[in-house]
Each structure stands twice: as C-alpha cells, then as structure tokens.
Short mmCIF file of C-alpha atoms and ligand atoms in Angstrom, two decimals:
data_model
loop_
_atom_site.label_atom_id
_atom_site.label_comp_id
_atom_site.label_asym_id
_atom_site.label_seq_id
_atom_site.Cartn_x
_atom_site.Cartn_y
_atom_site.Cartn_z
CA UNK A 104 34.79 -40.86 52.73
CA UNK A 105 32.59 -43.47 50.74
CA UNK A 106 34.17 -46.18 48.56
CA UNK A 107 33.98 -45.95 44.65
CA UNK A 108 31.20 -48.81 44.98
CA UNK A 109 28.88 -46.42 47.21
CA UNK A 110 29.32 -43.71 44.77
CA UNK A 111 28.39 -45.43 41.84
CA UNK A 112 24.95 -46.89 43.74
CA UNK A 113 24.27 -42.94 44.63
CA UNK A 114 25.09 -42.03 40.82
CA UNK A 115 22.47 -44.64 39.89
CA UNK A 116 20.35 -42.98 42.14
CA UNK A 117 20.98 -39.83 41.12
CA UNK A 118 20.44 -40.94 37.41
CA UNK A 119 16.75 -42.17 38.73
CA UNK A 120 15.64 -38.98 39.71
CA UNK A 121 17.41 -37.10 36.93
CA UNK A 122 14.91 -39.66 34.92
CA UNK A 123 12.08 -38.16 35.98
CA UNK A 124 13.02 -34.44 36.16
CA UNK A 125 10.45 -31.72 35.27
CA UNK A 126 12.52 -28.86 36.52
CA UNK A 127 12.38 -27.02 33.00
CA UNK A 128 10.51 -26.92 30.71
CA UNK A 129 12.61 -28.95 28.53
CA UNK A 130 11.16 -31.95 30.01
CA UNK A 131 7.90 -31.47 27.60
CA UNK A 132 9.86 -31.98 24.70
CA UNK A 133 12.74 -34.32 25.46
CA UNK A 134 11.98 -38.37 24.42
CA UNK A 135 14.96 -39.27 26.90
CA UNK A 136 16.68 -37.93 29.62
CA UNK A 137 20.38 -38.08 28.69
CA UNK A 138 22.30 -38.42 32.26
CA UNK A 139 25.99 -39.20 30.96
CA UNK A 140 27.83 -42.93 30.55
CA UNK A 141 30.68 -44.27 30.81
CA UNK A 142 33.16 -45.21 33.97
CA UNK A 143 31.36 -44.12 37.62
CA UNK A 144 35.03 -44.27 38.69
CA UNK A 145 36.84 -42.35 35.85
CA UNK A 146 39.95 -40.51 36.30
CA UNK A 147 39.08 -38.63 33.23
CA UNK A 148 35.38 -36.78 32.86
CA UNK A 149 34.50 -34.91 29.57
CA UNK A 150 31.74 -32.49 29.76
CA UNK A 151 29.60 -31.46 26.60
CA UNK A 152 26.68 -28.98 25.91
CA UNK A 153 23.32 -30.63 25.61
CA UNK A 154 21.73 -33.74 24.01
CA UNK A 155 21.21 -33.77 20.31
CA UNK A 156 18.54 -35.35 18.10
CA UNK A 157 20.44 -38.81 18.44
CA UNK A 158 21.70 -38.45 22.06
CA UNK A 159 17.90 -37.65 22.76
CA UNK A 160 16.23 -40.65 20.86
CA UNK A 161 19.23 -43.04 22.18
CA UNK A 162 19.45 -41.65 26.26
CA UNK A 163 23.50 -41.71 25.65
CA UNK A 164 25.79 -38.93 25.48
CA UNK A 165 27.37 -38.44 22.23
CA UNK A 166 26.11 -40.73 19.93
CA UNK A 167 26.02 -38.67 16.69
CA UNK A 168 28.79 -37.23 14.27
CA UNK A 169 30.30 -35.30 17.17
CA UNK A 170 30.69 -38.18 19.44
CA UNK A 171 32.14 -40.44 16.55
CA UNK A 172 35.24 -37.90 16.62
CA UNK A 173 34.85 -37.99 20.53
CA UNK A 174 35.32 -41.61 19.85
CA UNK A 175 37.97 -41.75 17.65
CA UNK A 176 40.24 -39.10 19.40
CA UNK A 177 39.64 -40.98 22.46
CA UNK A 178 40.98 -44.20 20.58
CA UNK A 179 44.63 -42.07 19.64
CA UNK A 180 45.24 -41.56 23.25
CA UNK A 181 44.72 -45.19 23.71
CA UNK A 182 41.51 -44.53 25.94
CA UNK A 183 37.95 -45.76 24.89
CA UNK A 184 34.33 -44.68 26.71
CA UNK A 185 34.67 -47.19 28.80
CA UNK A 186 37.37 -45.19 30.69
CA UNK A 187 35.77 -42.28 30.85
CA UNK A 188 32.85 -40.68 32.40
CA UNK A 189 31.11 -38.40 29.82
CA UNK A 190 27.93 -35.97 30.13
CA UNK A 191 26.74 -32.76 29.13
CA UNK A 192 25.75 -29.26 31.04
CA UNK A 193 22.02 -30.19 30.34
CA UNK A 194 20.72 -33.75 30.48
CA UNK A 195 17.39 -32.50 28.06
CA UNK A 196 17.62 -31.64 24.58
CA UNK A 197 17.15 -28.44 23.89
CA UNK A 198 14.26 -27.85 20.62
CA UNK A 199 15.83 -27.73 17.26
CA UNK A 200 19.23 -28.05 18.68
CA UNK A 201 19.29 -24.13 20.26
CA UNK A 202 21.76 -22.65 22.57
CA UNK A 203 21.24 -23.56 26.22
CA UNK A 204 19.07 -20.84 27.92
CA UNK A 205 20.27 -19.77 31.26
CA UNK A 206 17.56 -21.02 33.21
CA UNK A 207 18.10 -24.34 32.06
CA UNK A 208 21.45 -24.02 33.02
CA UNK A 209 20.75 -23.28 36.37
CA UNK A 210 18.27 -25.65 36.63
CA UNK A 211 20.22 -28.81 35.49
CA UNK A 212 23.73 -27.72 36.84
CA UNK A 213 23.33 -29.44 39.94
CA UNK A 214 23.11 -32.81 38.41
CA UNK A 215 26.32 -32.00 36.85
CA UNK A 216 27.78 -30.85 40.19
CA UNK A 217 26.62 -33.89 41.67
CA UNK A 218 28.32 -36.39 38.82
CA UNK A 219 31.25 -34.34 39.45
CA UNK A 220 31.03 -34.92 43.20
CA UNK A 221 30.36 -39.01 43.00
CA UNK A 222 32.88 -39.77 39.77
CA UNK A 223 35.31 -37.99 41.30
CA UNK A 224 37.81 -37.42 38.20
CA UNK A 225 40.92 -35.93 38.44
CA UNK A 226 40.84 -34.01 35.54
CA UNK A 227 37.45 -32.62 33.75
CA UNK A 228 37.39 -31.90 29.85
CA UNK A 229 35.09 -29.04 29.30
CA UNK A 230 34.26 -29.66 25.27
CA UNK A 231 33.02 -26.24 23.96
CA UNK A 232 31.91 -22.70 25.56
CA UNK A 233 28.96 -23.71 27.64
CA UNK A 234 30.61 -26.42 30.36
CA UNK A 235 33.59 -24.44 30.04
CA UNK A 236 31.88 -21.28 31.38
CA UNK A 237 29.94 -23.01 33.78
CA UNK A 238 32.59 -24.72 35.28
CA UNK A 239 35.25 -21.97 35.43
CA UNK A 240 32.00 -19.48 36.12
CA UNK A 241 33.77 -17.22 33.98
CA UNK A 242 33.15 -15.72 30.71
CA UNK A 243 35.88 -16.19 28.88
CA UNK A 244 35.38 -17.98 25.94
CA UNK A 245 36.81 -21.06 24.56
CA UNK A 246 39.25 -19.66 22.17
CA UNK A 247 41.28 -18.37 24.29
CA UNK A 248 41.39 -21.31 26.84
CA UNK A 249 41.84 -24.25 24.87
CA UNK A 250 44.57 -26.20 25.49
CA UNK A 251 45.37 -24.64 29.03
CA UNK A 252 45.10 -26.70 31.89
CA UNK A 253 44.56 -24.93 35.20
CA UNK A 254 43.54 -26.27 38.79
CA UNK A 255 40.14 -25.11 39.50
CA UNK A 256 38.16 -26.11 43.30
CA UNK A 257 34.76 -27.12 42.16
CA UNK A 258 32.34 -28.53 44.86
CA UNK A 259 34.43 -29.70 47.85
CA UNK A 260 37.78 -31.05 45.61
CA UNK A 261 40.24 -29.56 43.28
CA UNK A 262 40.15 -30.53 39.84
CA UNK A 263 42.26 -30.15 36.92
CA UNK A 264 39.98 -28.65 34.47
CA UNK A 265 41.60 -28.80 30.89
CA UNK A 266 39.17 -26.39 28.19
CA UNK A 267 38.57 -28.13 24.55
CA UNK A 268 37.10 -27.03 21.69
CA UNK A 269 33.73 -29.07 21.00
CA UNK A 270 34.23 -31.89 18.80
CA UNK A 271 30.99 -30.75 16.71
CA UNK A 272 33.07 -27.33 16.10
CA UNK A 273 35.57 -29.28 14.59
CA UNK A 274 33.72 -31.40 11.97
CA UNK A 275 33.35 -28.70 9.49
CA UNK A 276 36.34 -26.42 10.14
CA UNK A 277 40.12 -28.02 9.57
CA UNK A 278 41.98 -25.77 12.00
CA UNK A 279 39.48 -26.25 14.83
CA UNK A 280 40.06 -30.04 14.38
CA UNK A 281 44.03 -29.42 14.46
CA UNK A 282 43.68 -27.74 17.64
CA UNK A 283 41.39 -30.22 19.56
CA UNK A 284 43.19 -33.07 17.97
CA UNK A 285 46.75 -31.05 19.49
CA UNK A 286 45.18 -30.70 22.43
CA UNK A 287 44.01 -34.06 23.00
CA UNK A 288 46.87 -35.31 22.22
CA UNK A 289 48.28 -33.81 25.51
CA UNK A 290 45.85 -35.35 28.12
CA UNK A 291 47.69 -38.65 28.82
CA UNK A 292 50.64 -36.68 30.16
CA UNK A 293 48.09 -34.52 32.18
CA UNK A 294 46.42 -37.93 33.56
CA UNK A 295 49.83 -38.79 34.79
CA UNK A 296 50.30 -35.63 36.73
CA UNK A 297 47.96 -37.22 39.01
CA UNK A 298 44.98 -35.57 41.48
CA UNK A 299 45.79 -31.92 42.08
CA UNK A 300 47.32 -30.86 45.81
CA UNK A 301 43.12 -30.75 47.02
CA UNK A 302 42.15 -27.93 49.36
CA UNK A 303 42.80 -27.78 52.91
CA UNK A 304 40.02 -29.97 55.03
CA UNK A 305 37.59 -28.97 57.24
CA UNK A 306 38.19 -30.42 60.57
CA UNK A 307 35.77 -33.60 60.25
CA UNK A 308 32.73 -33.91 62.54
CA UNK A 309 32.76 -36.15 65.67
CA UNK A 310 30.46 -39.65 64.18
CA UNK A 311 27.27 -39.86 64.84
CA UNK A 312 26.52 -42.79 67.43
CA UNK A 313 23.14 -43.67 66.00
CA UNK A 314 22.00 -47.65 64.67
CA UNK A 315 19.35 -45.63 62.69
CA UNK A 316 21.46 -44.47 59.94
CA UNK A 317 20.13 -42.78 57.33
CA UNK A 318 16.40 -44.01 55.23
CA UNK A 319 17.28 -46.34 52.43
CA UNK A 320 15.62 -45.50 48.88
CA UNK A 321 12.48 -47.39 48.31
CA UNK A 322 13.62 -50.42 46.65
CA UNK A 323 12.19 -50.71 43.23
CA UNK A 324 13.43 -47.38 42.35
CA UNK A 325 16.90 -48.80 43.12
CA UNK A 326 16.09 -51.80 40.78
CA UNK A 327 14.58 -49.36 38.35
CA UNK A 328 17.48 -47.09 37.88
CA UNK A 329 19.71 -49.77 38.11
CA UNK A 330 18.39 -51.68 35.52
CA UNK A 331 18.61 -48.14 33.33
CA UNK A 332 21.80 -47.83 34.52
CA UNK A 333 22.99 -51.19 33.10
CA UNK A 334 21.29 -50.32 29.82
CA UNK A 335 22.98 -47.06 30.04
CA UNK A 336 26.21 -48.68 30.04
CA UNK A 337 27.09 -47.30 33.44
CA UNK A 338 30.28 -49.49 34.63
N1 LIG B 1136 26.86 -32.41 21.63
C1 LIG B 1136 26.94 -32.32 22.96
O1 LIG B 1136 27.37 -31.33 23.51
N2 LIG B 1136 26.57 -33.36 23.67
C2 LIG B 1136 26.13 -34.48 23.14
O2 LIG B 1136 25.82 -35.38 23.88
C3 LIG B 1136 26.07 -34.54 21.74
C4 LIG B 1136 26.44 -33.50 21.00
#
C-alpha cells in the first residue's frame, strides 16, 4: 500500500516516460505529449478521447471549446480542475482531429491504466464512446449508457465508472447538452456514495527482507518530469 505522496512521484514518473513515447506512430506528428492534469489524488477522474489542436500545442487536457463546458459544468457541481484528475484514452493527437485507430488504442491504454492505478479515484467519468468502450471493454455505445452508473473492477480495484456524453458532442446539439448537463448534475451524490465494496484481496506476500530495495530513477529525469509536472499543473 503506498501513500498518496508516493503515487503522485510515480505519476510524475510515469508522465516522464509518457514524454518521450514513440510507441505509435502518432509521436511524428504530435508537438506535445498530452498526459492528463489536475489532482494526483482525485476522488473524481474524467476520461476523454484524444488531444485536439489546442490540447496538442498547450500539453493540457481540455483546453479548447470542449473543455470550457468541461469547465463550466464542473463549476455547477461546485468542483473546479483542481479537484479532479482529467486525461484522455490517447495522450497524442491524432492528425486532423480523426477517430482513434485501434492500434493506438492499444498502444497508449496502458498509460491510462496506469493513471488509473496511481490516482486512484473512486469514481471514473468516461466523456464520449471511446474511454467508455475501453474501459467497460464493451461495445455498447454511449447512448445507451449515459447517465448509468455501474461498479466496474478495472486493474486491481473497483471503480464506479459513470458513462457521459462528450462535452464536444454537446456544443452543437441542445439535447445532448441537456443530457450531460442532467447527468452531471448527479455526480456529487455519486461522490458521496463513497469507494465501491473493492474485490476480495489476494493473500499479501511475506516482505522481502532485503536493504537493497528497489533502483531509484536516475535523478535528473526525476527533476525533469517534475519540473513538467509543475508546469503541467499536476497538484
Ligand atoms: N477532446 C478530448 O477528448 N480530449 C481533449 O483533451 C480535448 C478534446
């Protein structure tokens, strides 16, 4: 069990080598890799799609239109970025703003697992079809799942994973915005439920009686992704 302060240093580190990924090809076109902001300790974690034109010149999450309404909806619940820990299924822009292909997918979703694993939110809002799919590893689409909470095991903890619609869905089309705002409007009460009854343990291993411990990181790369990190607005 490592404390919250642990986890954030390894999501720093993880951010570092997500920096300098070249697992897919959309590493030859991104300007910035765009690794996710907000709380290392949040309750609440939103997931997106991909970077955008903005997110990809500025290295943050939801920057543009999209995130504006991310923003504001955030602001009815009484919640603000700083609360939250938010990122997307792919940390690369994808050219001229296409779908995600699915080899990108599988080649960035273990970042995602990994945030997942060190934030540690109760609750995860999928925003759109791609995260929710991913995360659910289901096909259903986001039209029918909006607005239905459900306690899903991802990694080694239960989460409960709460489907939105996309906030850039609902900047052209009044009904879509009606039902994310509707449904938004429902996480504090969800928050309060608390974590979800989390699956049974495996019995823990005896500790290892070593002094060696495991290597540390080479030191400037700490520096260096903290130093993003604190640019990044990672709290
Ligand atoms: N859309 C997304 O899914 N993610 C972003 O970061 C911005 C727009």
């Amino acid at each position: 069990m490592s404390t919250a302060a642990e986890r954030r240093e390894r999501l720093k580190d993880l951010y570092g080598e997500a920096s300098k990924c070249v697992r897919c090809p959309l590493h030859q076109t991104r300007t910035k890799v765009v690794f996710g902001a907000g709380n290392a300790d949040a309750e609440l974690m939103f997931v997106g799609e991909a970077p955008g034109a903005n997110e990809d010149r500025l290295g943050l999450p939801f920057v543009g239109a999209a995130g504006k309404l991310l923003d504001t909806l955030l602001g009815e619940i009484g919640l603000a970025r700083a609360d939250v820990w938010i990122c997307n299924v792919l940390k690369c822009r994808p050219p001229d703003n296409r779908d995600p292909h699915p080899i990108e997918i599988e080649s960035c979703q273990g970042y995602l697992h990994q945030q997942i694993e060190l934030v540690q939110p109760t609750m995860i809002c999928t925003l759109g079809n791609f995260s929710t799919k991913l995360l659910r590893g289901d096909i259903t689409g986001i039209s029918r799942l909006h607005g239905r909470d459900e306690v899903r095991v991802i990694g080694p903890r239960a989460v409960r994973l709460y489907p939105l619609y996309h906030p850039a869905a609902a900047l052209y089309t009044g009904s879509t915005l009606e039902a994310l705002r509707a449904d938004f409007h429902r996480i504090p009460k969800l928050l309060d439920l608390g974590p979800p009854p989390q699956p049974q343990q495996a019995p823990s291993l005896p500790e290892l009686d070593t002094d060696e411990g495991f290597p540390e990181p080479a030191s400037e790369e700490l520096i260096e992704a903290s130093e993003a990190a604190a640019q990044l607005g990672l709290f």
